Short mmCIF file of C-alpha atoms and ligand atoms in Angstrom, two decimals:
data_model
loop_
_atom_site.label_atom_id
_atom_site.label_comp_id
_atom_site.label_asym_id
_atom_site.label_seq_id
_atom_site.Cartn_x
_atom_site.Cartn_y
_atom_site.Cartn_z
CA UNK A 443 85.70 195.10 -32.42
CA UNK A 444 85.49 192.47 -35.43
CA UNK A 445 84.96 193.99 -38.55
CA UNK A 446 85.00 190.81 -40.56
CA UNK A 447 82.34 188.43 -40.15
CA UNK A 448 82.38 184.68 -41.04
CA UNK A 449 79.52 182.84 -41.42
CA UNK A 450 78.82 178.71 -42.11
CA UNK A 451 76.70 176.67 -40.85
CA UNK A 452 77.28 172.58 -40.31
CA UNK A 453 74.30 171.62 -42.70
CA UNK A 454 76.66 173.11 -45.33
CA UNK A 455 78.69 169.75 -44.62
CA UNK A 456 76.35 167.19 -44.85
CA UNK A 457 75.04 168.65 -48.43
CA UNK A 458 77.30 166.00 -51.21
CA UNK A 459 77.26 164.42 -54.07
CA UNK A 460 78.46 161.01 -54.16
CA UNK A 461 82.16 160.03 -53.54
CA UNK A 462 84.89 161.58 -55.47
CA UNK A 463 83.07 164.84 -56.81
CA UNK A 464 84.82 167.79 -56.62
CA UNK A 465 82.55 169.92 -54.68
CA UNK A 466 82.86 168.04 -51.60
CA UNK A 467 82.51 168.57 -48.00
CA UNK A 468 86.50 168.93 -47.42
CA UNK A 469 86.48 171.72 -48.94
CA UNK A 470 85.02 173.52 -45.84
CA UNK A 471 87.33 171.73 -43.98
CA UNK A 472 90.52 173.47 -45.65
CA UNK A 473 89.52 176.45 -45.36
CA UNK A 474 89.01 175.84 -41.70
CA UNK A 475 92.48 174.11 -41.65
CA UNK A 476 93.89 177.47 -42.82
CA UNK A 477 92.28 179.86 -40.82
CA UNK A 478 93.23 177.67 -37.47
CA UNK A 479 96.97 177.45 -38.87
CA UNK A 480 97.75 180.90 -39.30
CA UNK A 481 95.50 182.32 -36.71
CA UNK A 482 93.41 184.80 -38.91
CA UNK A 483 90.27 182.93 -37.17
CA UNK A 484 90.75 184.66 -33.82
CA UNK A 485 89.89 188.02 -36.04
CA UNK A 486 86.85 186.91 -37.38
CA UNK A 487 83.38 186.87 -36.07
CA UNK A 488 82.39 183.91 -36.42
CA UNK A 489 78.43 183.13 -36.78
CA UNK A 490 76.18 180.99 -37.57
CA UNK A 491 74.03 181.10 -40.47
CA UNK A 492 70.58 180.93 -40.11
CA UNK A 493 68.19 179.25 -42.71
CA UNK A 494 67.34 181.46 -45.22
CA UNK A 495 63.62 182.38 -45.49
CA UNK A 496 61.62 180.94 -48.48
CA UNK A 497 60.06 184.25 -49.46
CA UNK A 498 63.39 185.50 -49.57
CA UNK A 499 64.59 183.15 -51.87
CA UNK A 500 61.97 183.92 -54.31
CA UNK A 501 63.10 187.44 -55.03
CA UNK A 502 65.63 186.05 -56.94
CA UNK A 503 64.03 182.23 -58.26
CA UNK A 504 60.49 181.20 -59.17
CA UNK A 505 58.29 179.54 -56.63
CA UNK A 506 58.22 176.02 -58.85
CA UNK A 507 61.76 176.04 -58.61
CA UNK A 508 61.60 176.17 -54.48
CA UNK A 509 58.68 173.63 -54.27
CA UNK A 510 60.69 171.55 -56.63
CA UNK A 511 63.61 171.78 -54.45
CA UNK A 512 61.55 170.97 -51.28
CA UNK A 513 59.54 168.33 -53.34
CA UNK A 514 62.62 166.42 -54.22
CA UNK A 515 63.85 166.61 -50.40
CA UNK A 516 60.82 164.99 -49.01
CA UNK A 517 61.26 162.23 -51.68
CA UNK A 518 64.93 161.72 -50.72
CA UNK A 519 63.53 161.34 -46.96
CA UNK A 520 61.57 158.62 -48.15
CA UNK A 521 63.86 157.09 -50.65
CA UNK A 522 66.42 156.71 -47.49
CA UNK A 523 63.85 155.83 -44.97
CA UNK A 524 62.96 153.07 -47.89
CA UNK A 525 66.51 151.74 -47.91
CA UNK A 526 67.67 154.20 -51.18
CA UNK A 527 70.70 155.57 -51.48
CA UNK A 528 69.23 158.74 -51.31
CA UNK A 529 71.10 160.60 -54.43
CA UNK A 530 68.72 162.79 -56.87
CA UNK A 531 70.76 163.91 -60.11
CA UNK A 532 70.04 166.96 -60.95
CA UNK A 533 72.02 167.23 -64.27
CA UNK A 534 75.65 165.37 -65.10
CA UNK A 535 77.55 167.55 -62.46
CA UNK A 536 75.08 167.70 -59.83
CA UNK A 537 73.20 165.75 -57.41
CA UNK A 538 71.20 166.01 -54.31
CA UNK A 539 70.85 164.23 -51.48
CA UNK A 540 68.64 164.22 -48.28
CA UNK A 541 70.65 167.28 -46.69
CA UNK A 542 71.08 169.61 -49.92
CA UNK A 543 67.85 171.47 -49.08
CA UNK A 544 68.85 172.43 -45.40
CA UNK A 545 72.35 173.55 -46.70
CA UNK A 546 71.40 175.77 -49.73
CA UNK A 547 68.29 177.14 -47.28
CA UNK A 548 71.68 178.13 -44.84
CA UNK A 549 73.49 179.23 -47.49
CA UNK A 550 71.26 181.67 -48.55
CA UNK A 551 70.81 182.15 -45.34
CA UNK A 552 74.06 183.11 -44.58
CA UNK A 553 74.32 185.76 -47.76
CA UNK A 554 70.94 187.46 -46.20
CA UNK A 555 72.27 187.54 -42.48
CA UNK A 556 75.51 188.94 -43.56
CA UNK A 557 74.00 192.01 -45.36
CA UNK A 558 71.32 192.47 -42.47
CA UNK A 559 75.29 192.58 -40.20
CA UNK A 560 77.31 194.91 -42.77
CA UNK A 561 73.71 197.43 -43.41
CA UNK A 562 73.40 196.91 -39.64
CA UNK A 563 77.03 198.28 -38.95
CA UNK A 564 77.99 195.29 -36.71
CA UNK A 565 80.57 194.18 -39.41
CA UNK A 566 81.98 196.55 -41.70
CA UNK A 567 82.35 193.36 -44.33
CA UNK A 568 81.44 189.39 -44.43
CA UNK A 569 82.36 186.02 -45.88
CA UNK A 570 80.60 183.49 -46.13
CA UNK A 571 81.56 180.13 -46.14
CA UNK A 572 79.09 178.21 -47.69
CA UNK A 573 78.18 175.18 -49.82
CA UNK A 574 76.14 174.62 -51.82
CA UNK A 575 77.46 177.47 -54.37
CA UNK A 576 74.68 179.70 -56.14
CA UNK A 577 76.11 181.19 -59.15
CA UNK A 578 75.24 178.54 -61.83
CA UNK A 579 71.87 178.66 -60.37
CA UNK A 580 69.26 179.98 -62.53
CA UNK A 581 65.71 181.84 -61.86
CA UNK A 582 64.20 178.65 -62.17
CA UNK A 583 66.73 175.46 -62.51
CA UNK A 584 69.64 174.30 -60.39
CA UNK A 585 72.67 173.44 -62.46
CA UNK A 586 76.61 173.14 -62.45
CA UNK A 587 76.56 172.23 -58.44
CA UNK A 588 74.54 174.83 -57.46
CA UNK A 589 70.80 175.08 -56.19
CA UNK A 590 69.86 178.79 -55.43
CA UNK A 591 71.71 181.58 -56.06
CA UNK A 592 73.17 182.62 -53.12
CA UNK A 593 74.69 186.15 -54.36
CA UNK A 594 71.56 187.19 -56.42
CA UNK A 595 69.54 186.46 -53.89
CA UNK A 596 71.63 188.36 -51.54
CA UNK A 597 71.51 191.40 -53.93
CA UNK A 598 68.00 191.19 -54.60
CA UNK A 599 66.89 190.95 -50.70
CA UNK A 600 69.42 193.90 -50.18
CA UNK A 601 67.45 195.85 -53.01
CA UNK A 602 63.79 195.04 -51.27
CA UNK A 603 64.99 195.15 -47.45
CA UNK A 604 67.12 198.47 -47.28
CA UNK A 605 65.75 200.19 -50.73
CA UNK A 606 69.33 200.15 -52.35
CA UNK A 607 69.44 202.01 -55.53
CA UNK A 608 72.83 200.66 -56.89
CA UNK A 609 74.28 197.03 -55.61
CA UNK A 610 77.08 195.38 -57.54
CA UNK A 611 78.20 192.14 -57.97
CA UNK A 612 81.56 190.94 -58.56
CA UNK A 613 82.35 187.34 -59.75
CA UNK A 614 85.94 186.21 -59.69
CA UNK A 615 85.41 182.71 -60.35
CA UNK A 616 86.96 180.76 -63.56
CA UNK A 617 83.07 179.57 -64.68
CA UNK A 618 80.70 182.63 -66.11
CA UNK A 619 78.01 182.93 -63.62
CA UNK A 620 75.27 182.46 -65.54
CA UNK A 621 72.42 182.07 -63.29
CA UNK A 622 73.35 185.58 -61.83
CA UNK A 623 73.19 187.16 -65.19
CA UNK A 624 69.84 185.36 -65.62
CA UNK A 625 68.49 186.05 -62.50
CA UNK A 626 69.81 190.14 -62.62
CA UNK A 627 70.34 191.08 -66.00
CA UNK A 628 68.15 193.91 -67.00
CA UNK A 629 67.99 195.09 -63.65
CA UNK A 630 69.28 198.68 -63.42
CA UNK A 631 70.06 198.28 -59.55
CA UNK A 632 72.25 196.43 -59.98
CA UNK A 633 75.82 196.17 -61.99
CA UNK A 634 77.30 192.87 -62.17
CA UNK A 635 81.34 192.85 -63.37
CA UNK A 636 82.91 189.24 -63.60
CA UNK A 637 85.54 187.37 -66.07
CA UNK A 638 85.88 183.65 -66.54
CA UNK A 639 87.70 181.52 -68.67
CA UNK A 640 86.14 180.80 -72.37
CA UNK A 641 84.91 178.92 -74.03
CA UNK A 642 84.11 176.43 -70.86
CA UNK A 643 81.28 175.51 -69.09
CA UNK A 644 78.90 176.84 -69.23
CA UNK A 645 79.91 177.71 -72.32
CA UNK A 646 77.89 181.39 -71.91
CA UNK A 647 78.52 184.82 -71.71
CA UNK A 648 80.55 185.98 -74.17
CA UNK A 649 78.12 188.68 -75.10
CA UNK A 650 76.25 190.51 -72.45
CA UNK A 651 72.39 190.18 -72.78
CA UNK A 652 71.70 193.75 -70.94
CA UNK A 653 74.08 197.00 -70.12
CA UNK A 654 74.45 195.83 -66.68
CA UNK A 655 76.51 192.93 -67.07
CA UNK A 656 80.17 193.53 -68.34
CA UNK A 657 81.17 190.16 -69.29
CA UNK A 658 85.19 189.72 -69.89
CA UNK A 659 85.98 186.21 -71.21
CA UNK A 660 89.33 185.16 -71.21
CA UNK A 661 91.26 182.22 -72.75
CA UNK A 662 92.88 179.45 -70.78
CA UNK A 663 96.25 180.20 -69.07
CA UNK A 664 95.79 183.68 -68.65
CA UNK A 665 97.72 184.51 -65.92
CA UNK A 666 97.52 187.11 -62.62
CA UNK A 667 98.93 190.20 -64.75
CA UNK A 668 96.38 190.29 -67.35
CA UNK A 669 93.78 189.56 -65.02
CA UNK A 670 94.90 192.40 -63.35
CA UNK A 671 94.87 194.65 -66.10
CA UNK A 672 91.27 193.97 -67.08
CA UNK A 673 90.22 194.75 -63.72
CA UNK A 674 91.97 197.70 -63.76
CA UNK A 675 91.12 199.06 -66.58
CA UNK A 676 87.61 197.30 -67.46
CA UNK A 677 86.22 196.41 -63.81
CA UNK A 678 87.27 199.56 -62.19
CA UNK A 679 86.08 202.85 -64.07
CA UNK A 680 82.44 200.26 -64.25
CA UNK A 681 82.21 200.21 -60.61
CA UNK A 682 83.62 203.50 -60.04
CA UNK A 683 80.85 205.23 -62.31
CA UNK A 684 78.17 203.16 -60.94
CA UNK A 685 79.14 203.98 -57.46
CA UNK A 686 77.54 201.13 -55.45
CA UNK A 687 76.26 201.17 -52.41
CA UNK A 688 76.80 197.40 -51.46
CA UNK A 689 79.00 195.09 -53.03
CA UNK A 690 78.76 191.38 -52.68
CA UNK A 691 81.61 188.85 -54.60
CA UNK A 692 80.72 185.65 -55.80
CA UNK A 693 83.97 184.69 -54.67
CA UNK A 694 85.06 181.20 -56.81
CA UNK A 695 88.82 180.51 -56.08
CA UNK A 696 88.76 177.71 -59.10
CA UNK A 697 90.91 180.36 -61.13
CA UNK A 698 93.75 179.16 -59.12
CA UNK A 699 96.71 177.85 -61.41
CA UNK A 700 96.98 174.50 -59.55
CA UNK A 701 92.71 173.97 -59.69
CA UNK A 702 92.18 170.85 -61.71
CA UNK A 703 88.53 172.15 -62.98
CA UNK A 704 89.88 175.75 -64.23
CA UNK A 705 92.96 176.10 -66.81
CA UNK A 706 93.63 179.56 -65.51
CA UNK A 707 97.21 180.56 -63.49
CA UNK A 708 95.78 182.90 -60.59
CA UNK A 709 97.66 182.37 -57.10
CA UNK A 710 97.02 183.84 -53.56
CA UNK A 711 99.00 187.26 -54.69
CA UNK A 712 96.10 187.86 -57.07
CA UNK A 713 93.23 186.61 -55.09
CA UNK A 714 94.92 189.98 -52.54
CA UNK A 715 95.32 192.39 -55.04
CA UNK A 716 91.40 191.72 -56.54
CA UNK A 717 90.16 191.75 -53.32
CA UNK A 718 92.13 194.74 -52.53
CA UNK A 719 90.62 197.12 -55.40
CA UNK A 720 87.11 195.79 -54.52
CA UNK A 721 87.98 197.13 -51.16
CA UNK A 722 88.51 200.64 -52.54
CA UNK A 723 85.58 200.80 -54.62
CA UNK A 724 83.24 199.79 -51.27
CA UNK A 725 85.49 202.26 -49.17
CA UNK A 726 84.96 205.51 -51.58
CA UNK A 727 81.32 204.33 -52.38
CA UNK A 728 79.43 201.87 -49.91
CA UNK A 729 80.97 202.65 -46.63
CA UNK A 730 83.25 199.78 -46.66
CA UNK A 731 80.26 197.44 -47.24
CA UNK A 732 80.93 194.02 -49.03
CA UNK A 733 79.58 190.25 -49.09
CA UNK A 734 81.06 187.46 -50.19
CA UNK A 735 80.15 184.25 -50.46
CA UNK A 736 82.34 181.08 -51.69
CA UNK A 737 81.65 179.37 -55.06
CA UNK A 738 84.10 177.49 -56.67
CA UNK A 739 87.52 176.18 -55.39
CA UNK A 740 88.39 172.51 -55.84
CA UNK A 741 92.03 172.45 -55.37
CA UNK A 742 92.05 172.16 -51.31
CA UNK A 743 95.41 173.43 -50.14
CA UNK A 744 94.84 176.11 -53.17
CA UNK A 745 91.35 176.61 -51.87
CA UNK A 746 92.62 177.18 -48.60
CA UNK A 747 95.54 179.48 -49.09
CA UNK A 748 93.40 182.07 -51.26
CA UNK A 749 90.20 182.46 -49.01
CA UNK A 750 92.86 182.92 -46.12
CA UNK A 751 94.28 185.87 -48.94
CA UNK A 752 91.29 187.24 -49.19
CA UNK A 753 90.34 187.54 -45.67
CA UNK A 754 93.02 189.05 -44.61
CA UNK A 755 92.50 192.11 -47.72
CA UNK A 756 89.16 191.95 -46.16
CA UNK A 757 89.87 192.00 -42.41
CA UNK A 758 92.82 194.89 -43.11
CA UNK A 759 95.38 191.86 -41.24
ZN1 ZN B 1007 83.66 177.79 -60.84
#
C-alpha cells in the first residue's frame, strides 16, 4: 500500500502571472521532472485534487475576500472575451489571470482532500503539489503570490471536520508566513513553529503577536547547521509539549542556497533532516499524520531536488 499521497491538479498550471515571474508554471513541471527521473513517483499515490469548497475556505478568510476573488474572475472572463489581456494585479508581486480562481479553489482543495486521506487512514502522510501558494495570504487580502491560504485553511477545516484539539503548523520557507499568523494567531488549537530570513519581505514577524506562534527570524546566509540547531532546540521541545495531533508544513523550498529570491544556504541534506524530525514529532504524537503543501521554490533544478528530499523522508524511501 501507498502511504504517501500526491496531489495536483492541471488548473494549478494554467494559474500565471505574466512572463518572466518567478512563480511560474515550470515550477510544477520540475518537480514532475524529478520524481519521473529518479522513480520516487511509482511510490506515490497520485490524485487529483478536487476544488475546494467555498464554505470551506471561509473558515480561514472572510466572505468579501472570496466574492472578491470570484468577482475579479468573472471580470477577467470578460476582459479576455473583450480582447484584454486578461492580467488583474493584485499588488507589485502578484497578478491574476482568468485561471487563478480555479487553481487556488484546487489548491485548497487539495490541502482539504489530503487531511480527509491521512484522518481517513488511506495515506499515512500527503504532499501537495500546488500553485497558487497560500501562506502570504491573509484573512481577508491576497498578497506576495498567494490568494487563499492553503495551510490555514487546511488546519482550520481539520479543527471543524474531525474536532482536533491541537494541529500544528510548520513553515520552512525563507518568507515569514504572515497570512498564517494572521489567519491563526490567537487560536489555542493550533501551534504554528516557522523561521524565515529577516528583515525581508514581508518584512513581519519578528515578534510574535500571540503564544502560539514561535517566530525565529534569521539573518541572510544562515546556513543548514544553524537552521538545524534552532529546530532542534527551539522547534522541537514546542511541538513536543504541544503534542499535535495533525501536522501540516507549509513547505517553501526558497531557503535553498542557489534560490535567487531567498539569501539563505539550505540544500537537499537539510530539506531531509527537517522533514525527518517533523516525522518524529507526527510519529510519537499524531499517528504519523502530516500535510504539506508547496509554497515557495523558484530555483527549478533546486526546487526539484528538495521536494524529491522531502518525499522520500516522507514516503520512508
Ligand atoms: Zn517564500
Amino acid at each position: 500500500m501507498f502511504k504517501t499521497g500526491y496531489f495536483t491538479h492541471a488548473d494549478c498550471r494554467r494559474h500565471e502571472m505574466g512572463p518572466g515571474h518567478p512563480e511560474c508554471p515550470e515550477r510544477l513541471d520540475a518537480i514532475e521532472d524529478r520524481l519521473l527521473a529518479s522513480g520516487l513517483g511509482d511510490f506515490l499515490d497520485r490524485r487529483e485534487a478536487p476544488v475546494g469548497s467555498v464554505k470551506e475556505i471561509e473558515l480561514a478568510h472572510d466572505k468579501l475576500h472570496v466574492a472578491a476573488m470570484r468577482g475579479m474572475a468573472q471580470e477577467l472572463a470578460e476582459d479576455i472575451n473583450a480582447g484584454g489581456r486578461g492580467y488583474a494585479q493584485i499588488d507589485p508581486d502578484t497578478a491574476m489571470n482568468v485561471h487563478t480562481f480555479p487553481a487556488a479553489l484546487r489548491a485548497a482543495g487539495a490541502v482539504m482532500a489530503a487531511t480527509d486521506a491521512v484522518m481517513a487512514g488511506e495515506l499515512q502522510n500527503a504532499f501537495c503539489a500546488v500553485r497558487p501558494p497560500g501562506h502570504h495570504a491573509c484573512r481577508d487580502k491576497a498578497m506576495g503570490f498567494c490568494f487563499f491560504n492553503n495551510v490555514a485553511v487546511g488546519a482550520m477545516y481539520a479543527v471543524h471536520r474531525y474536532g482536533l484539539e491541537r494541529v500544528a503548523v510548520v513553515d520552512f520557507d525563507v518568507h515569514h508566513g504572515n497570512g498564517t499568523e494572521d489567519i491563526l494567531a490567537g487560536d489555542p488549537r493550533v501551534l504554528m513553529v516557522s523561521f524565515f530570513q529577516h528583515p525581508f519581505y514581508p518584512y513581519s514577524g519578528d515578534t510574535a503577536p500571540a503564544p502560539n506562534m514561535l517566530n525565529v527570524p534569521v539573518p541572510a546566509y544562515t546556513r543548514g547547521p544553524a537552521i538545524r540547531e534552532l529546530v532542534e532546540h527551539q522547534w522541537l521541545p514546542r511541538l513536543e509539549a504541544f503534542k499535535p495531533q495533525l501536522v501540516f508544513i507549509s513547505a517553501g523550498f526558497d531557503a535553498h542556497r542557489e534560490d535567487e529570491l531567498g539569501q539563505m544556504g539550505l540544500t537537499e541534506a537539510d530539506y531531509a533532516w527537517i522533514t525527518a524530525r517533523i516525522r518524529d514529532v507526527a510519529q510519537r504524537h499524531a499517528q504519523g499524520r502530516i500535510v504539506s503543501s508547496l509554497e515557495g521554490g523558484y530555483n527549478l533544478s533546486a526546487l526539484g531536488r528538495s521536494v524529491e528530499a522531502h518525499l522520500r523522508v516522507l514516503a520512508d524511501l
